Amino acid sequence: MAQSKAQEEKQQKILRGLLQEPGNKKCFDCNMKGPVYANLTHATFVCTTCSGIHREFNHRVKSISMATFKPEEIELLKRGGNDAARRRWLARWTPDDFPEPDTTDQARIRQFMRLKYIDRRWFREDGGMSAPPGGADSAPKPVPKQQPGDFRSPPTGVEPLSSLLGSNIPPISFNGHNATSSTGSSGAPRGVPPPVAKPPQSGSSLVDWDKTPASSVTGNSLLDELFTPPSAEQQQQHQLQLQQAAAVQAAQAQAQAQAQAQFQHAQIMAQFGQSNPMMAQQAWMMNMMQQQQQQQQ
């Protein structure tokens, strides 16, 4: 559903307010003044040059003045920002590790961004964005782990198997002892830990397909679905899906390469086109030859 004009104006007002914050007045990746793009992958504000490099890494960027933003994207930028990203992605960075690149050196900017986002060289998990609305209490709490040798009831938050699979659960044996024998629910004398089941030998299967009726494997519909091998039609459909995904990925890579080539051509024409068209054409041809050599390597 398209947003109303009033909503778009409200979003633009919020974005302009965020850009007035001290940390957001410069590009997060090259320190150029006046960022005009929002990096939604890392909740930062960047310049035009860095936005193009972010697209090379498949990061999501939007023009602040030309694009529309969803409410959750606005909330993401409000909780993030360049200062929060610096505490997260540059938590362990010092100028001795890698000096911040100059705003005109795209190669150094690309290398700095690769170290920062792809290699995560200075990343720290506990730094960065503020807590989501509702505070820290609204975040899910981890379930305490049960210690080895503790055979008491499972910790809070862990559901018993019967609530997931129903009452029709096939019997489980441990070294010949049935789990439902009269010795207790665990198949061993009360107070004594049940024996540890031996792992299957290499090359063996948990289910003997030759001795299992085709109509049912375990007697339970959910487990039957898990243990039944895929049919030839399902395997063929899976292969088709993989081929389609590979074709889509190749098309995206080609479109990305074309967009990058157009962007570089526009930069070259803006730099040389008006004063020396012949030099602009030569620079463009040299750039294309370098790209072809890099692809062949």
mmCIF file of C-alpha atoms in Angstrom:
data_model
loop_
_atom_site.group_PDB
_atom_site.id
_atom_site.type_symbol
_atom_site.label_atom_id
_atom_site.label_comp_id
_atom_site.label_asym_id
_atom_site.label_seq_id
_atom_site.Cartn_x
_atom_site.Cartn_y
_atom_site.Cartn_z
ATOM 1 C CA MET A 1 0.000 0.000 0.000
ATOM 2 C CA ALA A 2 1.371 3.385 -1.028
ATOM 3 C CA GLN A 3 2.113 5.780 1.770
ATOM 4 C CA SER A 4 0.236 9.037 2.024
ATOM 5 C CA LYS A 5 1.924 12.347 1.454
ATOM 6 C CA ALA A 6 1.578 13.197 5.127
ATOM 7 C CA GLN A 7 3.397 9.994 6.097
ATOM 8 C CA GLU A 8 6.201 10.683 3.631
ATOM 9 C CA GLU A 9 6.619 14.216 4.969
ATOM 10 C CA LYS A 10 6.739 12.857 8.511
ATOM 11 C CA GLN A 11 9.423 10.357 7.498
ATOM 12 C CA GLN A 12 11.488 13.042 5.779
ATOM 13 C CA LYS A 13 11.261 15.203 8.900
ATOM 14 C CA ILE A 14 12.544 12.326 11.039
ATOM 15 C CA LEU A 15 15.382 11.611 8.596
ATOM 16 C CA ARG A 16 16.413 15.265 8.461
ATOM 17 C CA GLY A 17 16.477 15.282 12.254
ATOM 18 C CA LEU A 18 18.704 12.200 12.310
ATOM 19 C CA LEU A 19 21.097 13.816 9.831
ATOM 20 C CA GLN A 20 21.498 16.759 12.193
ATOM 21 C CA GLU A 21 22.979 14.540 14.895
ATOM 22 C CA PRO A 22 26.766 15.089 15.139
ATOM 23 C CA GLY A 23 27.721 11.524 14.285
ATOM 24 C CA ASN A 24 25.496 11.455 11.199
ATOM 25 C CA LYS A 25 26.772 14.654 9.574
ATOM 26 C CA LYS A 26 29.584 12.749 7.848
ATOM 27 C CA CYS A 27 29.627 9.534 5.833
ATOM 28 C CA PHE A 28 30.292 6.588 8.116
ATOM 29 C CA ASP A 29 32.739 4.941 5.698
ATOM 30 C CA CYS A 30 34.795 7.852 4.317
ATOM 31 C CA ASN A 31 33.969 10.920 6.471
ATOM 32 C CA MET A 32 32.636 12.953 3.529
ATOM 33 C CA LYS A 33 30.337 15.698 4.791
ATOM 34 C CA GLY A 34 26.628 15.570 4.034
ATOM 35 C CA PRO A 35 25.620 11.915 3.554
ATOM 36 C CA VAL A 36 22.621 11.488 1.260
ATOM 37 C CA TYR A 37 22.022 7.735 1.462
ATOM 38 C CA ALA A 38 20.861 5.407 4.246
ATOM 39 C CA ASN A 39 22.560 2.025 4.578
ATOM 40 C CA LEU A 40 19.735 -0.164 5.907
ATOM 41 C CA THR A 41 21.952 -3.229 6.311
ATOM 42 C CA HIS A 42 24.010 -1.521 9.031
ATOM 43 C CA ALA A 43 21.699 1.416 9.951
ATOM 44 C CA THR A 44 24.203 4.101 8.907
ATOM 45 C CA PHE A 45 24.274 7.242 6.756
ATOM 46 C CA VAL A 46 26.721 7.300 3.810
ATOM 47 C CA CYS A 47 27.675 9.366 0.766
ATOM 48 C CA THR A 48 26.951 8.633 -2.891
ATOM 49 C CA THR A 49 30.327 7.012 -3.581
ATOM 50 C CA CYS A 50 30.122 4.660 -0.594
ATOM 51 C CA SER A 51 26.524 3.778 -1.413
ATOM 52 C CA GLY A 52 27.729 2.388 -4.758
ATOM 53 C CA ILE A 53 30.384 0.272 -3.021
ATOM 54 C CA HIS A 54 27.782 -0.988 -0.555
ATOM 55 C CA ARG A 55 25.698 -2.179 -3.519
ATOM 56 C CA GLU A 56 28.725 -4.161 -4.700
ATOM 57 C CA PHE A 57 28.564 -6.039 -1.363
ATOM 58 C CA ASN A 58 24.773 -6.518 -1.785
ATOM 59 C CA HIS A 59 24.022 -4.152 1.098
ATOM 60 C CA ARG A 60 20.640 -2.373 1.066
ATOM 61 C CA VAL A 61 20.886 1.381 0.544
ATOM 62 C CA LYS A 62 18.220 3.994 -0.118
ATOM 63 C CA SER A 63 18.343 7.611 -1.202
ATOM 64 C CA ILE A 64 17.163 9.780 1.670
ATOM 65 C CA SER A 65 15.496 12.362 -0.579
ATOM 66 C CA MET A 66 14.210 10.165 -3.416
ATOM 67 C CA ALA A 67 13.096 6.893 -1.769
ATOM 68 C CA THR A 68 10.254 6.090 0.605
ATOM 69 C CA PHE A 69 10.914 4.268 3.856
ATOM 70 C CA LYS A 70 8.861 1.737 5.773
ATOM 71 C CA PRO A 71 8.089 2.439 9.452
ATOM 72 C CA GLU A 72 10.380 -0.396 10.550
ATOM 73 C CA GLU A 73 13.219 1.079 8.472
ATOM 74 C CA ILE A 74 12.765 4.459 10.133
ATOM 75 C CA GLU A 75 12.791 2.753 13.533
ATOM 76 C CA LEU A 76 15.978 0.883 12.566
ATOM 77 C CA LEU A 77 17.761 4.129 11.682
ATOM 78 C CA LYS A 78 16.537 5.801 14.883
ATOM 79 C CA ARG A 79 17.997 2.973 16.981
ATOM 80 C CA GLY A 80 21.168 2.880 14.903
ATOM 81 C CA GLY A 81 23.138 5.713 13.356
ATOM 82 C CA ASN A 82 26.834 6.248 12.703
ATOM 83 C CA ASP A 83 27.858 6.506 16.359
ATOM 84 C CA ALA A 84 26.178 3.204 17.191
ATOM 85 C CA ALA A 85 27.739 1.554 14.129
ATOM 86 C CA ARG A 86 31.174 2.816 15.153
ATOM 87 C CA ARG A 87 30.793 1.160 18.577
ATOM 88 C CA ARG A 88 29.815 -2.069 16.815
ATOM 89 C CA TRP A 89 31.910 -2.333 13.633
ATOM 90 C CA LEU A 90 34.967 -0.322 14.749
ATOM 91 C CA ALA A 91 35.004 -1.329 18.426
ATOM 92 C CA ARG A 92 38.605 -2.607 18.267
ATOM 93 C CA TRP A 93 39.851 -0.395 15.425
ATOM 94 C CA THR A 94 42.793 1.998 15.745
ATOM 95 C CA PRO A 95 44.342 4.204 13.051
ATOM 96 C CA ASP A 96 47.458 1.998 13.207
ATOM 97 C CA ASP A 97 45.410 -0.988 11.997
ATOM 98 C CA PHE A 98 44.175 0.744 8.856
ATOM 99 C CA PRO A 99 44.124 4.552 8.487
ATOM 100 C CA GLU A 100 40.761 5.923 7.436
ATOM 101 C CA PRO A 101 40.828 6.282 3.631
ATOM 102 C CA ASP A 102 40.607 9.564 1.788
ATOM 103 C CA THR A 103 37.197 10.464 0.403
ATOM 104 C CA THR A 104 38.540 10.325 -3.177
ATOM 105 C CA ASP A 105 40.347 6.961 -2.923
ATOM 106 C CA GLN A 106 37.670 4.423 -3.841
ATOM 107 C CA ALA A 107 40.078 1.483 -3.812
ATOM 108 C CA ARG A 108 41.109 2.175 -0.220
ATOM 109 C CA ILE A 109 37.483 2.764 0.795
ATOM 110 C CA ARG A 110 36.493 -0.575 -0.738
ATOM 111 C CA GLN A 111 39.355 -2.338 1.054
ATOM 112 C CA PHE A 112 38.442 -0.670 4.373
ATOM 113 C CA MET A 113 34.798 -1.692 3.990
ATOM 114 C CA ARG A 114 35.764 -5.278 3.168
ATOM 115 C CA LEU A 115 37.853 -5.511 6.339
ATOM 116 C CA LYS A 116 35.077 -3.878 8.335
ATOM 117 C CA TYR A 117 31.960 -5.699 7.092
ATOM 118 C CA ILE A 118 33.107 -8.903 5.359
ATOM 119 C CA ASP A 119 36.113 -9.896 7.508
ATOM 120 C CA ARG A 120 34.553 -8.266 10.634
ATOM 121 C CA ARG A 121 38.063 -7.513 11.857
ATOM 122 C CA TRP A 122 37.053 -4.942 14.487
ATOM 123 C CA PHE A 123 33.494 -6.123 15.169
ATOM 124 C CA ARG A 124 32.056 -6.457 18.677
ATOM 125 C CA GLU A 125 28.700 -8.147 19.233
ATOM 126 C CA ASP A 126 27.625 -6.310 22.388
ATOM 127 C CA GLY A 127 28.184 -2.822 20.974
ATOM 128 C CA GLY A 128 25.958 -0.812 18.685
ATOM 129 C CA MET A 129 22.237 -0.210 18.446
ATOM 130 C CA SER A 130 19.988 0.529 21.379
ATOM 131 C CA ALA A 131 17.416 -1.949 22.648
ATOM 132 C CA PRO A 132 14.172 -2.331 20.652
ATOM 133 C CA PRO A 133 10.930 -0.694 21.888
ATOM 134 C CA GLY A 134 9.762 -2.357 25.101
ATOM 135 C CA GLY A 135 13.188 -2.401 26.734
ATOM 136 C CA ALA A 136 15.487 -5.270 27.542
ATOM 137 C CA ASP A 137 12.696 -7.112 29.402
ATOM 138 C CA SER A 138 10.860 -7.663 26.114
ATOM 139 C CA ALA A 139 13.777 -9.571 24.578
ATOM 140 C CA PRO A 140 13.528 -13.371 24.767
ATOM 141 C CA LYS A 141 15.429 -14.847 27.698
ATOM 142 C CA PRO A 142 17.703 -17.851 27.118
ATOM 143 C CA VAL A 143 16.572 -21.191 28.497
ATOM 144 C CA PRO A 144 18.984 -22.494 31.188
ATOM 145 C CA LYS A 145 20.970 -25.513 30.081
ATOM 146 C CA GLN A 146 20.598 -28.836 31.863
ATOM 147 C CA GLN A 147 23.896 -30.072 33.293
ATOM 148 C CA PRO A 148 25.236 -33.556 32.401
ATOM 149 C CA GLY A 149 24.055 -36.194 34.879
ATOM 150 C CA ASP A 150 21.035 -34.135 35.928
ATOM 151 C CA PHE A 151 18.034 -36.402 35.300
ATOM 152 C CA ARG A 152 15.450 -34.212 36.944
ATOM 153 C CA SER A 153 12.578 -32.604 35.053
ATOM 154 C CA PRO A 154 13.661 -30.489 32.068
ATOM 155 C CA PRO A 155 14.289 -26.773 32.682
ATOM 156 C CA THR A 156 11.540 -24.226 32.245
ATOM 157 C CA GLY A 157 10.746 -23.491 28.600
ATOM 158 C CA VAL A 158 11.546 -27.009 27.296
ATOM 159 C CA GLU A 159 8.461 -28.934 26.197
ATOM 160 C CA PRO A 160 8.299 -32.720 26.624
ATOM 161 C CA LEU A 161 8.472 -34.845 23.481
ATOM 162 C CA SER A 162 4.896 -36.053 23.938
ATOM 163 C CA SER A 163 3.533 -32.528 23.504
ATOM 164 C CA LEU A 164 5.178 -32.338 20.066
ATOM 165 C CA LEU A 165 4.645 -35.873 18.720
ATOM 166 C CA GLY A 166 1.521 -36.954 20.615
ATOM 167 C CA SER A 167 1.012 -40.055 22.689
ATOM 168 C CA ASN A 168 1.749 -42.501 19.841
ATOM 169 C CA ILE A 169 5.554 -42.451 20.246
ATOM 170 C CA PRO A 170 7.428 -45.607 19.220
ATOM 171 C CA PRO A 171 9.323 -47.391 22.032
ATOM 172 C CA ILE A 172 12.981 -46.480 22.393
ATOM 173 C CA SER A 173 15.527 -49.095 23.452
ATOM 174 C CA PHE A 174 18.908 -48.552 25.098
ATOM 175 C CA ASN A 175 21.180 -51.613 24.669
ATOM 176 C CA GLY A 176 18.200 -53.972 24.717
ATOM 177 C CA HIS A 177 16.353 -52.280 27.620
ATOM 178 C CA ASN A 178 12.908 -51.006 26.667
ATOM 179 C CA ALA A 179 12.194 -47.456 27.798
ATOM 180 C CA THR A 180 8.654 -48.476 28.888
ATOM 181 C CA SER A 181 9.606 -51.461 31.014
ATOM 182 C CA SER A 182 8.459 -51.941 34.563
ATOM 183 C CA THR A 183 11.694 -50.650 35.979
ATOM 184 C CA GLY A 184 10.496 -47.092 35.414
ATOM 185 C CA SER A 185 9.861 -44.545 32.715
ATOM 186 C CA SER A 186 13.547 -44.368 31.837
ATOM 187 C CA GLY A 187 14.013 -48.137 31.259
ATOM 188 C CA ALA A 188 16.490 -48.445 34.175
ATOM 189 C CA PRO A 189 16.123 -48.836 37.981
ATOM 190 C CA ARG A 190 14.929 -45.654 39.633
ATOM 191 C CA GLY A 191 17.742 -43.349 40.644
ATOM 192 C CA VAL A 192 20.176 -44.913 38.141
ATOM 193 C CA PRO A 193 20.917 -43.073 34.873
ATOM 194 C CA PRO A 194 19.798 -44.967 31.782
ATOM 195 C CA PRO A 195 22.561 -46.634 29.759
ATOM 196 C CA VAL A 196 23.980 -44.633 26.889
ATOM 197 C CA ALA A 197 22.892 -45.846 23.455
ATOM 198 C CA LYS A 198 25.716 -46.923 21.186
ATOM 199 C CA PRO A 199 26.077 -44.777 18.053
ATOM 200 C CA PRO A 200 25.385 -46.513 14.739
ATOM 201 C CA GLN A 201 28.382 -47.898 12.930
ATOM 202 C CA SER A 202 29.829 -46.072 9.963
ATOM 203 C CA GLY A 203 27.677 -46.628 6.896
ATOM 204 C CA SER A 204 24.706 -47.903 8.888
ATOM 205 C CA SER A 205 21.299 -46.220 9.105
ATOM 206 C CA LEU A 206 19.080 -45.504 12.072
ATOM 207 C CA VAL A 207 16.211 -47.106 10.150
ATOM 208 C CA ASP A 208 16.525 -50.481 8.388
ATOM 209 C CA TRP A 209 14.723 -49.665 5.139
ATOM 210 C CA ASP A 210 14.812 -53.298 3.948
ATOM 211 C CA LYS A 211 12.933 -54.566 7.029
ATOM 212 C CA THR A 212 10.545 -51.609 7.352
ATOM 213 C CA PRO A 213 7.089 -51.784 5.733
ATOM 214 C CA ALA A 214 6.585 -49.246 2.970
ATOM 215 C CA SER A 215 3.362 -47.977 4.544
ATOM 216 C CA SER A 216 4.951 -46.901 7.834
ATOM 217 C CA VAL A 217 8.432 -46.477 9.215
ATOM 218 C CA THR A 218 7.894 -45.542 12.841
ATOM 219 C CA GLY A 219 4.138 -45.749 13.350
ATOM 220 C CA ASN A 220 3.992 -41.982 13.790
ATOM 221 C CA SER A 221 2.966 -39.711 10.918
ATOM 222 C CA LEU A 222 5.377 -36.913 11.837
ATOM 223 C CA LEU A 223 8.357 -39.240 12.156
ATOM 224 C CA ASP A 224 7.306 -41.028 8.943
ATOM 225 C CA GLU A 225 7.572 -37.731 7.091
ATOM 226 C CA LEU A 226 11.041 -37.108 8.543
ATOM 227 C CA PHE A 227 12.454 -40.596 7.832
ATOM 228 C CA THR A 228 10.837 -41.298 4.424
ATOM 229 C CA PRO A 229 13.423 -40.830 1.636
ATOM 230 C CA PRO A 230 12.510 -38.283 -1.065
ATOM 231 C CA SER A 231 10.913 -39.623 -4.208
ATOM 232 C CA ALA A 232 12.413 -39.262 -7.667
ATOM 233 C CA GLU A 233 9.898 -36.515 -8.476
ATOM 234 C CA GLN A 234 10.860 -34.569 -5.329
ATOM 235 C CA GLN A 235 14.550 -34.905 -6.151
ATOM 236 C CA GLN A 236 13.926 -33.662 -9.701
ATOM 237 C CA GLN A 237 11.912 -30.712 -8.361
ATOM 238 C CA HIS A 238 14.722 -29.879 -5.927
ATOM 239 C CA GLN A 239 17.276 -29.901 -8.763
ATOM 240 C CA LEU A 240 15.019 -27.621 -10.803
ATOM 241 C CA GLN A 241 14.780 -25.175 -7.900
ATOM 242 C CA LEU A 242 18.567 -25.146 -7.568
ATOM 243 C CA GLN A 243 18.943 -24.415 -11.298
ATOM 244 C CA GLN A 244 16.400 -21.596 -11.117
ATOM 245 C CA ALA A 245 18.176 -20.080 -8.107
ATOM 246 C CA ALA A 246 21.506 -20.254 -9.944
ATOM 247 C CA ALA A 247 19.965 -18.554 -12.994
ATOM 248 C CA VAL A 248 18.527 -15.755 -10.839
ATOM 249 C CA GLN A 249 21.882 -15.269 -9.126
ATOM 250 C CA ALA A 250 23.683 -15.067 -12.464
ATOM 251 C CA ALA A 251 21.165 -12.518 -13.762
ATOM 252 C CA GLN A 252 21.591 -10.413 -10.624
ATOM 253 C CA ALA A 253 25.379 -10.510 -10.979
ATOM 254 C CA GLN A 254 25.130 -9.418 -14.625
ATOM 255 C CA ALA A 255 22.748 -6.577 -13.754
ATOM 256 C CA GLN A 256 25.050 -5.480 -10.961
ATOM 257 C CA ALA A 257 28.037 -5.460 -13.312
ATOM 258 C CA GLN A 258 26.118 -3.394 -15.876
ATOM 259 C CA ALA A 259 25.034 -0.902 -13.211
ATOM 260 C CA GLN A 260 28.619 -0.567 -11.983
ATOM 261 C CA ALA A 261 29.861 -0.023 -15.537
ATOM 262 C CA GLN A 262 27.264 2.692 -16.152
ATOM 263 C CA PHE A 263 28.165 4.367 -12.872
ATOM 264 C CA GLN A 264 31.883 4.399 -13.719
ATOM 265 C CA HIS A 265 31.141 5.678 -17.230
ATOM 266 C CA ALA A 266 29.114 8.550 -15.795
ATOM 267 C CA GLN A 267 31.971 9.445 -13.445
ATOM 268 C CA ILE A 268 34.508 9.444 -16.270
ATOM 269 C CA MET A 269 32.304 11.582 -18.506
ATOM 270 C CA ALA A 270 31.684 14.030 -15.658
ATOM 271 C CA GLN A 271 35.429 14.359 -15.088
ATOM 272 C CA PHE A 272 36.702 14.589 -18.703
ATOM 273 C CA GLY A 273 33.665 14.772 -20.980
ATOM 274 C CA GLN A 274 33.185 18.524 -21.207
ATOM 275 C CA SER A 275 36.838 19.519 -21.431
ATOM 276 C CA ASN A 276 38.284 16.604 -23.434
ATOM 277 C CA PRO A 277 35.848 14.068 -24.939
ATOM 278 C CA MET A 278 38.681 12.098 -26.541
ATOM 279 C CA MET A 279 40.418 11.614 -23.184
ATOM 280 C CA ALA A 280 37.113 10.549 -21.637
ATOM 281 C CA GLN A 281 36.648 7.891 -24.316
ATOM 282 C CA GLN A 282 40.201 6.591 -23.830
ATOM 283 C CA ALA A 283 39.761 6.473 -20.066
ATOM 284 C CA TRP A 284 36.530 4.539 -20.489
ATOM 285 C CA MET A 285 38.185 1.984 -22.811
ATOM 286 C CA MET A 286 41.106 1.529 -20.390
ATOM 287 C CA ASN A 287 38.640 0.958 -17.554
ATOM 288 C CA MET A 288 36.743 -1.699 -19.541
ATOM 289 C CA MET A 289 40.001 -3.507 -20.427
ATOM 290 C CA GLN A 290 41.052 -3.570 -16.762
ATOM 291 C CA GLN A 291 37.696 -5.023 -15.762
ATOM 292 C CA GLN A 292 37.966 -7.751 -18.402
ATOM 293 C CA GLN A 293 41.476 -8.658 -17.206
ATOM 294 C CA GLN A 294 40.246 -8.880 -13.604
ATOM 295 C CA GLN A 295 37.391 -11.157 -14.645
ATOM 296 C CA GLN A 296 39.775 -13.450 -16.562
ATOM 297 C CA GLN A 297 42.060 -13.677 -13.515
#
